[in-house]
Amino acid sequence: MHPDLEKLIVLQAHDVEAKRLRDEMVALPKHVAALETKAKATQGQRAVVLDLIAKEEALRRRQESDVKDQKAKIERTRKHMDLATTTVQVTAFEHEIAFAQAEIGKLEDAEIESMERSEELEAQKRLADEAVADATAALDRERIRASETVALDKTLLAAVEEKRQAERAEIGEAALSTYDRIAKAKGTAVAEALNQKCMACQMMVRPQRWNDLRDRSNDDTMMTCESCGRLLYYDPARDAPQRKTVPVESIAASIIRSL
């Protein structure tokens, strides 16, 4: 393997880690902002339920007041009826009382319906209270986690940047220029070739190039993937066939069977 290529593999690992840390530092505040929006939306939904509950309570107060007014009207009408001198007057007063009693019945039915709606709204309020509490707790936890993680990421990034700069100083100018150009276009510049395939783009490597990659005496050339253009490297340890181990129990069993 070309000496600079070995260093570029290490440099890429540092670059990938640095990018991960930067991405995380950008993503976490956005994540917290999304949770804040969710918490506000949950609080808004709860506020709507509270407003509906207040309106139902106000409606029942008006209904109760109207019932009292109708009952007072009935009392006044009965007093007037006691003083009536003709059948026509008595009949008119009876109609007024009957009408008032019918209005009371309607108001009491409406009040029962309002109470039923309030019960449903109270159940929604309990759910809304739980949702607000959960959203608030989650937001508080994520704020703390994000703050701690970003602070740690800054420290880690500083260390990675130091390693990156040290590694770049050890790499030849031509190799570094090629690496930077490919990394800018592709995101990564170095890819492993395994099983005659570029592991970055998953395209097959031509047999001749595959043989050249595997040739340990070929240390002067850095080869690229003909499909994606990344610098290729071959790790013989990764491609070496694995020895198949036989469990001791299987060996003992085969011996017993042969007896």
PDB file of C-alpha atoms in Angstrom:
ATOM      1  CA  MET A   1       0.000   0.000   0.000  1.00  0.00           C
ATOM      2  CA  HIS A   2       1.229   3.491  -0.854  1.00  0.00           C
ATOM      3  CA  PRO A   3       2.559   5.153   2.342  1.00  0.00           C
ATOM      4  CA  ASP A   4       0.424   8.240   1.830  1.00  0.00           C
ATOM      5  CA  LEU A   5      -2.659   6.089   1.303  1.00  0.00           C
ATOM      6  CA  GLU A   6      -2.251   4.577   4.772  1.00  0.00           C
ATOM      7  CA  LYS A   7      -2.171   8.089   6.220  1.00  0.00           C
ATOM      8  CA  LEU A   8      -5.155   9.136   4.103  1.00  0.00           C
ATOM      9  CA  ILE A   9      -7.176   6.262   5.586  1.00  0.00           C
ATOM     10  CA  VAL A  10      -6.425   7.608   9.056  1.00  0.00           C
ATOM     11  CA  LEU A  11      -7.150  11.183   7.932  1.00  0.00           C
ATOM     12  CA  GLN A  12     -10.505  10.144   6.528  1.00  0.00           C
ATOM     13  CA  ALA A  13     -11.441   8.524   9.826  1.00  0.00           C
ATOM     14  CA  HIS A  14     -10.706  11.833  11.551  1.00  0.00           C
ATOM     15  CA  ASP A  15     -12.640  13.759   8.885  1.00  0.00           C
ATOM     16  CA  VAL A  16     -15.676  11.487   9.238  1.00  0.00           C
ATOM     17  CA  GLU A  17     -15.616  11.857  13.011  1.00  0.00           C
ATOM     18  CA  ALA A  18     -15.250  15.633  12.751  1.00  0.00           C
ATOM     19  CA  LYS A  19     -18.224  15.780  10.396  1.00  0.00           C
ATOM     20  CA  ARG A  20     -20.275  13.617  12.742  1.00  0.00           C
ATOM     21  CA  LEU A  21     -19.517  15.924  15.655  1.00  0.00           C
ATOM     22  CA  ARG A  22     -20.341  19.056  13.636  1.00  0.00           C
ATOM     23  CA  ASP A  23     -23.574  17.535  12.348  1.00  0.00           C
ATOM     24  CA  GLU A  24     -24.571  16.562  15.877  1.00  0.00           C
ATOM     25  CA  MET A  25     -23.888  20.064  17.188  1.00  0.00           C
ATOM     26  CA  VAL A  26     -26.138  21.449  14.459  1.00  0.00           C
ATOM     27  CA  ALA A  27     -28.844  18.795  14.809  1.00  0.00           C
ATOM     28  CA  LEU A  28     -29.288  18.933  18.586  1.00  0.00           C
ATOM     29  CA  PRO A  29     -30.459  22.580  18.786  1.00  0.00           C
ATOM     30  CA  LYS A  30     -32.896  21.845  15.942  1.00  0.00           C
ATOM     31  CA  HIS A  31     -34.127  18.809  17.854  1.00  0.00           C
ATOM     32  CA  VAL A  32     -34.679  20.916  20.980  1.00  0.00           C
ATOM     33  CA  ALA A  33     -36.468  23.586  18.914  1.00  0.00           C
ATOM     34  CA  ALA A  34     -38.787  20.921  17.491  1.00  0.00           C
ATOM     35  CA  LEU A  35     -39.584  19.734  21.014  1.00  0.00           C
ATOM     36  CA  GLU A  36     -40.279  23.320  22.072  1.00  0.00           C
ATOM     37  CA  THR A  37     -42.720  23.671  19.166  1.00  0.00           C
ATOM     38  CA  LYS A  38     -44.388  20.406  20.154  1.00  0.00           C
ATOM     39  CA  ALA A  39     -44.644  21.503  23.798  1.00  0.00           C
ATOM     40  CA  LYS A  40     -46.218  24.826  22.765  1.00  0.00           C
ATOM     41  CA  ALA A  41     -48.686  23.024  20.507  1.00  0.00           C
ATOM     42  CA  THR A  42     -49.631  20.695  23.375  1.00  0.00           C
ATOM     43  CA  GLN A  43     -50.116  23.670  25.683  1.00  0.00           C
ATOM     44  CA  GLY A  44     -52.248  25.325  22.999  1.00  0.00           C
ATOM     45  CA  GLN A  45     -54.469  22.253  22.761  1.00  0.00           C
ATOM     46  CA  ARG A  46     -54.873  22.248  26.542  1.00  0.00           C
ATOM     47  CA  ALA A  47     -55.755  25.950  26.464  1.00  0.00           C
ATOM     48  CA  VAL A  48     -58.537  25.227  23.959  1.00  0.00           C
ATOM     49  CA  VAL A  49     -59.980  22.573  26.284  1.00  0.00           C
ATOM     50  CA  LEU A  50     -59.795  24.947  29.266  1.00  0.00           C
ATOM     51  CA  ASP A  51     -61.566  27.629  27.261  1.00  0.00           C
ATOM     52  CA  LEU A  52     -64.376  25.209  26.346  1.00  0.00           C
ATOM     53  CA  ILE A  53     -64.729  24.173  29.993  1.00  0.00           C
ATOM     54  CA  ALA A  54     -64.990  27.837  31.043  1.00  0.00           C
ATOM     55  CA  LYS A  55     -67.631  28.474  28.374  1.00  0.00           C
ATOM     56  CA  GLU A  56     -69.709  25.512  29.565  1.00  0.00           C
ATOM     57  CA  GLU A  57     -69.497  26.752  33.164  1.00  0.00           C
ATOM     58  CA  ALA A  58     -70.581  30.233  32.077  1.00  0.00           C
ATOM     59  CA  LEU A  59     -73.454  28.713  30.080  1.00  0.00           C
ATOM     60  CA  ARG A  60     -74.697  26.773  33.105  1.00  0.00           C
ATOM     61  CA  ARG A  61     -74.549  29.888  35.268  1.00  0.00           C
ATOM     62  CA  ARG A  62     -76.765  31.667  32.748  1.00  0.00           C
ATOM     63  CA  GLN A  63     -79.085  28.652  32.606  1.00  0.00           C
ATOM     64  CA  GLU A  64     -79.339  28.538  36.402  1.00  0.00           C
ATOM     65  CA  SER A  65     -80.078  32.271  36.452  1.00  0.00           C
ATOM     66  CA  ASP A  66     -82.763  31.814  33.782  1.00  0.00           C
ATOM     67  CA  VAL A  67     -84.336  28.961  35.777  1.00  0.00           C
ATOM     68  CA  LYS A  68     -84.503  31.240  38.847  1.00  0.00           C
ATOM     69  CA  ASP A  69     -86.103  33.965  36.739  1.00  0.00           C
ATOM     70  CA  GLN A  70     -88.726  31.553  35.406  1.00  0.00           C
ATOM     71  CA  LYS A  71     -89.483  30.254  38.893  1.00  0.00           C
ATOM     72  CA  ALA A  72     -89.850  33.821  40.180  1.00  0.00           C
ATOM     73  CA  LYS A  73     -92.152  34.543  37.240  1.00  0.00           C
ATOM     74  CA  ILE A  74     -94.297  31.540  38.177  1.00  0.00           C
ATOM     75  CA  GLU A  75     -94.550  32.777  41.777  1.00  0.00           C
ATOM     76  CA  ARG A  76     -95.630  36.241  40.619  1.00  0.00           C
ATOM     77  CA  THR A  77     -98.137  34.764  38.185  1.00  0.00           C
ATOM     78  CA  ARG A  78     -99.655  32.566  40.874  1.00  0.00           C
ATOM     79  CA  LYS A  79    -100.102  35.588  43.140  1.00  0.00           C
ATOM     80  CA  HIS A  80    -101.812  37.420  40.312  1.00  0.00           C
ATOM     81  CA  MET A  81    -103.952  34.356  39.622  1.00  0.00           C
ATOM     82  CA  ASP A  82    -105.117  34.368  43.236  1.00  0.00           C
ATOM     83  CA  LEU A  83    -106.452  37.854  42.639  1.00  0.00           C
ATOM     84  CA  ALA A  84    -108.100  37.020  39.320  1.00  0.00           C
ATOM     85  CA  THR A  85    -111.843  37.653  39.114  1.00  0.00           C
ATOM     86  CA  THR A  86    -112.690  35.956  35.825  1.00  0.00           C
ATOM     87  CA  THR A  87    -112.167  32.565  34.250  1.00  0.00           C
ATOM     88  CA  VAL A  88    -110.439  34.179  31.304  1.00  0.00           C
ATOM     89  CA  GLN A  89    -107.828  35.754  33.597  1.00  0.00           C
ATOM     90  CA  VAL A  90    -107.264  32.461  35.422  1.00  0.00           C
ATOM     91  CA  THR A  91    -106.815  30.629  32.112  1.00  0.00           C
ATOM     92  CA  ALA A  92    -104.312  33.221  30.880  1.00  0.00           C
ATOM     93  CA  PHE A  93    -102.306  32.993  34.095  1.00  0.00           C
ATOM     94  CA  GLU A  94    -102.311  29.158  33.865  1.00  0.00           C
ATOM     95  CA  HIS A  95    -100.938  29.396  30.316  1.00  0.00           C
ATOM     96  CA  GLU A  96     -98.183  31.685  31.532  1.00  0.00           C
ATOM     97  CA  ILE A  97     -97.280  29.251  34.318  1.00  0.00           C
ATOM     98  CA  ALA A  98     -97.317  26.293  31.948  1.00  0.00           C
ATOM     99  CA  PHE A  99     -95.093  28.157  29.494  1.00  0.00           C
ATOM    100  CA  ALA A 100     -92.640  29.081  32.261  1.00  0.00           C
ATOM    101  CA  GLN A 101     -92.563  25.477  33.527  1.00  0.00           C
ATOM    102  CA  ALA A 102     -91.852  24.256  29.973  1.00  0.00           C
ATOM    103  CA  GLU A 103     -88.990  26.768  29.723  1.00  0.00           C
ATOM    104  CA  ILE A 104     -87.614  25.511  33.039  1.00  0.00           C
ATOM    105  CA  GLY A 105     -87.716  21.945  31.718  1.00  0.00           C
ATOM    106  CA  LYS A 106     -85.816  22.988  28.561  1.00  0.00           C
ATOM    107  CA  LEU A 107     -83.241  24.875  30.601  1.00  0.00           C
ATOM    108  CA  GLU A 108     -82.715  21.948  32.995  1.00  0.00           C
ATOM    109  CA  ASP A 109     -82.322  19.527  30.043  1.00  0.00           C
ATOM    110  CA  ALA A 110     -79.814  21.891  28.455  1.00  0.00           C
ATOM    111  CA  GLU A 111     -77.974  22.157  31.782  1.00  0.00           C
ATOM    112  CA  ILE A 112     -77.700  18.350  31.975  1.00  0.00           C
ATOM    113  CA  GLU A 113     -76.324  18.287  28.419  1.00  0.00           C
ATOM    114  CA  SER A 114     -73.804  20.974  29.382  1.00  0.00           C
ATOM    115  CA  MET A 115     -72.726  18.946  32.414  1.00  0.00           C
ATOM    116  CA  GLU A 116     -72.196  15.895  30.193  1.00  0.00           C
ATOM    117  CA  ARG A 117     -70.095  17.962  27.793  1.00  0.00           C
ATOM    118  CA  SER A 118     -68.121  19.256  30.764  1.00  0.00           C
ATOM    119  CA  GLU A 119     -67.420  15.707  31.923  1.00  0.00           C
ATOM    120  CA  GLU A 120     -66.046  14.847  28.489  1.00  0.00           C
ATOM    121  CA  LEU A 121     -63.982  18.032  28.486  1.00  0.00           C
ATOM    122  CA  GLU A 122     -62.620  17.243  31.953  1.00  0.00           C
ATOM    123  CA  ALA A 123     -61.467  13.853  30.649  1.00  0.00           C
ATOM    124  CA  GLN A 124     -59.793  15.637  27.724  1.00  0.00           C
ATOM    125  CA  LYS A 125     -58.210  18.069  30.166  1.00  0.00           C
ATOM    126  CA  ARG A 126     -56.688  15.221  32.185  1.00  0.00           C
ATOM    127  CA  LEU A 127     -55.184  13.809  28.990  1.00  0.00           C
ATOM    128  CA  ALA A 128     -54.010  17.270  27.988  1.00  0.00           C
ATOM    129  CA  ASP A 129     -52.433  17.774  31.434  1.00  0.00           C
ATOM    130  CA  GLU A 130     -50.524  14.505  31.033  1.00  0.00           C
ATOM    131  CA  ALA A 131     -49.445  15.428  27.500  1.00  0.00           C
ATOM    132  CA  VAL A 132     -48.209  18.847  28.639  1.00  0.00           C
ATOM    133  CA  ALA A 133     -46.338  17.298  31.571  1.00  0.00           C
ATOM    134  CA  ASP A 134     -44.738  14.661  29.319  1.00  0.00           C
ATOM    135  CA  ALA A 135     -43.799  17.221  26.657  1.00  0.00           C
ATOM    136  CA  THR A 136     -42.347  19.589  29.256  1.00  0.00           C
ATOM    137  CA  ALA A 137     -40.344  16.803  30.924  1.00  0.00           C
ATOM    138  CA  ALA A 138     -39.034  15.579  27.567  1.00  0.00           C
ATOM    139  CA  LEU A 139     -38.075  19.130  26.606  1.00  0.00           C
ATOM    140  CA  ASP A 140     -36.229  19.672  29.896  1.00  0.00           C
ATOM    141  CA  ARG A 141     -34.376  16.352  29.536  1.00  0.00           C
ATOM    142  CA  GLU A 142     -33.374  17.046  25.939  1.00  0.00           C
ATOM    143  CA  ARG A 143     -32.266  20.580  26.745  1.00  0.00           C
ATOM    144  CA  ILE A 144     -29.901  19.235  29.394  1.00  0.00           C
ATOM    145  CA  ARG A 145     -28.720  16.364  27.182  1.00  0.00           C
ATOM    146  CA  ALA A 146     -28.201  18.656  24.194  1.00  0.00           C
ATOM    147  CA  SER A 147     -26.270  21.176  26.264  1.00  0.00           C
ATOM    148  CA  GLU A 148     -24.019  18.502  27.746  1.00  0.00           C
ATOM    149  CA  THR A 149     -23.531  16.740  24.396  1.00  0.00           C
ATOM    150  CA  VAL A 150     -22.693  19.927  22.506  1.00  0.00           C
ATOM    151  CA  ALA A 151     -20.164  20.890  25.178  1.00  0.00           C
ATOM    152  CA  LEU A 152     -18.570  17.433  24.953  1.00  0.00           C
ATOM    153  CA  ASP A 153     -18.649  17.511  21.144  1.00  0.00           C
ATOM    154  CA  LYS A 154     -16.780  20.817  21.131  1.00  0.00           C
ATOM    155  CA  THR A 155     -14.042  19.281  23.260  1.00  0.00           C
ATOM    156  CA  LEU A 156     -13.880  16.146  21.103  1.00  0.00           C
ATOM    157  CA  LEU A 157     -13.901  18.189  17.905  1.00  0.00           C
ATOM    158  CA  ALA A 158     -10.955  20.250  19.083  1.00  0.00           C
ATOM    159  CA  ALA A 159      -9.013  17.047  19.748  1.00  0.00           C
ATOM    160  CA  VAL A 160      -9.981  15.565  16.371  1.00  0.00           C
ATOM    161  CA  GLU A 161      -9.013  18.766  14.572  1.00  0.00           C
ATOM    162  CA  GLU A 162      -5.616  18.620  16.224  1.00  0.00           C
ATOM    163  CA  LYS A 163      -5.166  15.040  15.018  1.00  0.00           C
ATOM    164  CA  ARG A 164      -6.366  15.989  11.530  1.00  0.00           C
ATOM    165  CA  GLN A 165      -3.865  18.790  11.204  1.00  0.00           C
ATOM    166  CA  ALA A 166      -1.047  16.583  12.481  1.00  0.00           C
ATOM    167  CA  GLU A 167      -1.977  13.833  10.019  1.00  0.00           C
ATOM    168  CA  ARG A 168      -2.284  16.233   7.072  1.00  0.00           C
ATOM    169  CA  ALA A 169       1.201  17.547   7.780  1.00  0.00           C
ATOM    170  CA  GLU A 170       2.578  14.015   7.256  1.00  0.00           C
ATOM    171  CA  ILE A 171       0.971  13.493   3.828  1.00  0.00           C
ATOM    172  CA  GLY A 172       2.505  14.447   0.494  1.00  0.00           C
ATOM    173  CA  GLU A 173       1.094  17.544  -1.184  1.00  0.00           C
ATOM    174  CA  ALA A 174      -0.048  15.722  -4.342  1.00  0.00           C
ATOM    175  CA  ALA A 175      -1.820  12.959  -2.431  1.00  0.00           C
ATOM    176  CA  LEU A 176      -3.453  15.472  -0.099  1.00  0.00           C
ATOM    177  CA  SER A 177      -4.660  17.573  -3.033  1.00  0.00           C
ATOM    178  CA  THR A 178      -6.179  14.498  -4.671  1.00  0.00           C
ATOM    179  CA  TYR A 179      -7.824  13.486  -1.406  1.00  0.00           C
ATOM    180  CA  ASP A 180      -9.329  16.941  -0.833  1.00  0.00           C
ATOM    181  CA  ARG A 181     -10.664  17.119  -4.394  1.00  0.00           C
ATOM    182  CA  ILE A 182     -12.385  13.729  -4.201  1.00  0.00           C
ATOM    183  CA  ALA A 183     -13.682  14.286  -0.656  1.00  0.00           C
ATOM    184  CA  LYS A 184     -15.202  17.628  -1.674  1.00  0.00           C
ATOM    185  CA  ALA A 185     -17.070  15.969  -4.548  1.00  0.00           C
ATOM    186  CA  LYS A 186     -17.993  12.637  -2.930  1.00  0.00           C
ATOM    187  CA  GLY A 187     -18.040  13.266   0.794  1.00  0.00           C
ATOM    188  CA  THR A 188     -15.367  10.606   1.316  1.00  0.00           C
ATOM    189  CA  ALA A 189     -12.214  10.049  -0.708  1.00  0.00           C
ATOM    190  CA  VAL A 190     -10.951   6.605   0.315  1.00  0.00           C
ATOM    191  CA  ALA A 191     -12.806   3.314   0.011  1.00  0.00           C
ATOM    192  CA  GLU A 192     -11.947  -0.275   0.831  1.00  0.00           C
ATOM    193  CA  ALA A 193     -11.961  -2.864  -1.943  1.00  0.00           C
ATOM    194  CA  LEU A 194     -13.357  -6.124  -0.639  1.00  0.00           C
ATOM    195  CA  ASN A 195     -14.372  -9.246  -2.534  1.00  0.00           C
ATOM    196  CA  GLN A 196     -13.490  -7.475  -5.806  1.00  0.00           C
ATOM    197  CA  LYS A 197     -15.956  -4.684  -5.019  1.00  0.00           C
ATOM    198  CA  CYS A 198     -15.665  -1.014  -4.065  1.00  0.00           C
ATOM    199  CA  MET A 199     -17.383  -0.827  -0.695  1.00  0.00           C
ATOM    200  CA  ALA A 200     -18.311   2.840  -1.232  1.00  0.00           C
ATOM    201  CA  CYS A 201     -20.242   2.582  -4.507  1.00  0.00           C
ATOM    202  CA  GLN A 202     -20.733  -1.237  -4.448  1.00  0.00           C
ATOM    203  CA  MET A 203     -19.497  -1.551  -8.043  1.00  0.00           C
ATOM    204  CA  MET A 204     -17.239  -4.416  -9.110  1.00  0.00           C
ATOM    205  CA  VAL A 205     -13.531  -3.793  -9.699  1.00  0.00           C
ATOM    206  CA  ARG A 206     -12.026  -5.064 -12.965  1.00  0.00           C
ATOM    207  CA  PRO A 207      -9.977  -8.257 -12.473  1.00  0.00           C
ATOM    208  CA  GLN A 208      -6.727  -6.580 -13.536  1.00  0.00           C
ATOM    209  CA  ARG A 209      -7.205  -3.680 -11.126  1.00  0.00           C
ATOM    210  CA  TRP A 210      -8.211  -6.124  -8.401  1.00  0.00           C
ATOM    211  CA  ASN A 211      -4.986  -8.059  -8.941  1.00  0.00           C
ATOM    212  CA  ASP A 212      -2.987  -4.811  -8.890  1.00  0.00           C
ATOM    213  CA  LEU A 213      -4.611  -3.850  -5.595  1.00  0.00           C
ATOM    214  CA  ARG A 214      -3.735  -7.189  -4.072  1.00  0.00           C
ATOM    215  CA  ASP A 215      -0.136  -7.025  -5.309  1.00  0.00           C
ATOM    216  CA  ARG A 216       1.847  -6.196  -2.156  1.00  0.00           C
ATOM    217  CA  SER A 217       4.846  -5.123  -4.204  1.00  0.00           C
ATOM    218  CA  ASN A 218       2.810  -2.338  -5.806  1.00  0.00           C
ATOM    219  CA  ASP A 219       3.441   0.401  -3.218  1.00  0.00           C
ATOM    220  CA  ASP A 220       4.149   3.323  -5.542  1.00  0.00           C
ATOM    221  CA  THR A 221       0.707   3.785  -7.080  1.00  0.00           C
ATOM    222  CA  MET A 222      -2.595   4.905  -5.631  1.00  0.00           C
ATOM    223  CA  MET A 223      -5.460   3.423  -7.610  1.00  0.00           C
ATOM    224  CA  THR A 224      -8.991   4.772  -7.888  1.00  0.00           C
ATOM    225  CA  CYS A 225     -12.366   3.146  -8.369  1.00  0.00           C
ATOM    226  CA  GLU A 226     -13.314   3.420 -12.038  1.00  0.00           C
ATOM    227  CA  SER A 227     -16.962   3.907 -11.045  1.00  0.00           C
ATOM    228  CA  CYS A 228     -16.926   6.491  -8.236  1.00  0.00           C
ATOM    229  CA  GLY A 229     -13.361   7.841  -8.463  1.00  0.00           C
ATOM    230  CA  ARG A 230     -12.442   7.182  -4.829  1.00  0.00           C
ATOM    231  CA  LEU A 231      -8.984   6.003  -3.837  1.00  0.00           C
ATOM    232  CA  LEU A 232      -9.051   2.253  -3.281  1.00  0.00           C
ATOM    233  CA  TYR A 233      -7.163   0.217  -0.735  1.00  0.00           C
ATOM    234  CA  TYR A 234      -7.038  -3.499  -0.056  1.00  0.00           C
ATOM    235  CA  ASP A 235      -6.724  -5.050   3.384  1.00  0.00           C
ATOM    236  CA  PRO A 236      -5.521  -8.667   3.081  1.00  0.00           C
ATOM    237  CA  ALA A 237      -6.529  -9.396   6.683  1.00  0.00           C
ATOM    238  CA  ARG A 238     -10.162  -8.618   5.811  1.00  0.00           C
ATOM    239  CA  ASP A 239     -10.079 -10.812   2.723  1.00  0.00           C
ATOM    240  CA  ALA A 240      -8.214 -13.765   4.273  1.00  0.00           C
ATOM    241  CA  PRO A 241     -10.222 -16.995   4.515  1.00  0.00           C
ATOM    242  CA  GLN A 242     -11.323 -17.809   8.053  1.00  0.00           C
ATOM    243  CA  ARG A 243     -10.299 -21.119   9.574  1.00  0.00           C
ATOM    244  CA  LYS A 244     -13.267 -23.252  10.393  1.00  0.00           C
ATOM    245  CA  THR A 245     -13.118 -24.442  14.007  1.00  0.00           C
ATOM    246  CA  VAL A 246     -14.731 -27.693  15.041  1.00  0.00           C
ATOM    247  CA  PRO A 247     -16.270 -27.821  18.536  1.00  0.00           C
ATOM    248  CA  VAL A 248     -14.675 -30.240  20.978  1.00  0.00           C
ATOM    249  CA  GLU A 249     -18.045 -31.973  21.443  1.00  0.00           C
ATOM    250  CA  SER A 250     -18.244 -32.701  17.702  1.00  0.00           C
ATOM    251  CA  ILE A 251     -14.725 -34.169  17.665  1.00  0.00           C
ATOM    252  CA  ALA A 252     -15.559 -36.416  20.634  1.00  0.00           C
ATOM    253  CA  ALA A 253     -18.799 -37.540  19.016  1.00  0.00           C
ATOM    254  CA  SER A 254     -17.053 -38.496  15.780  1.00  0.00           C
ATOM    255  CA  ILE A 255     -14.471 -40.531  17.680  1.00  0.00           C
ATOM    256  CA  ILE A 256     -17.198 -42.415  19.564  1.00  0.00           C
ATOM    257  CA  ARG A 257     -19.039 -43.179  16.331  1.00  0.00           C
ATOM    258  CA  SER A 258     -15.870 -44.603  14.784  1.00  0.00           C
ATOM    259  CA  LEU A 259     -15.389 -47.087  17.642  1.00  0.00           C
TER     260      LEU A 259
END
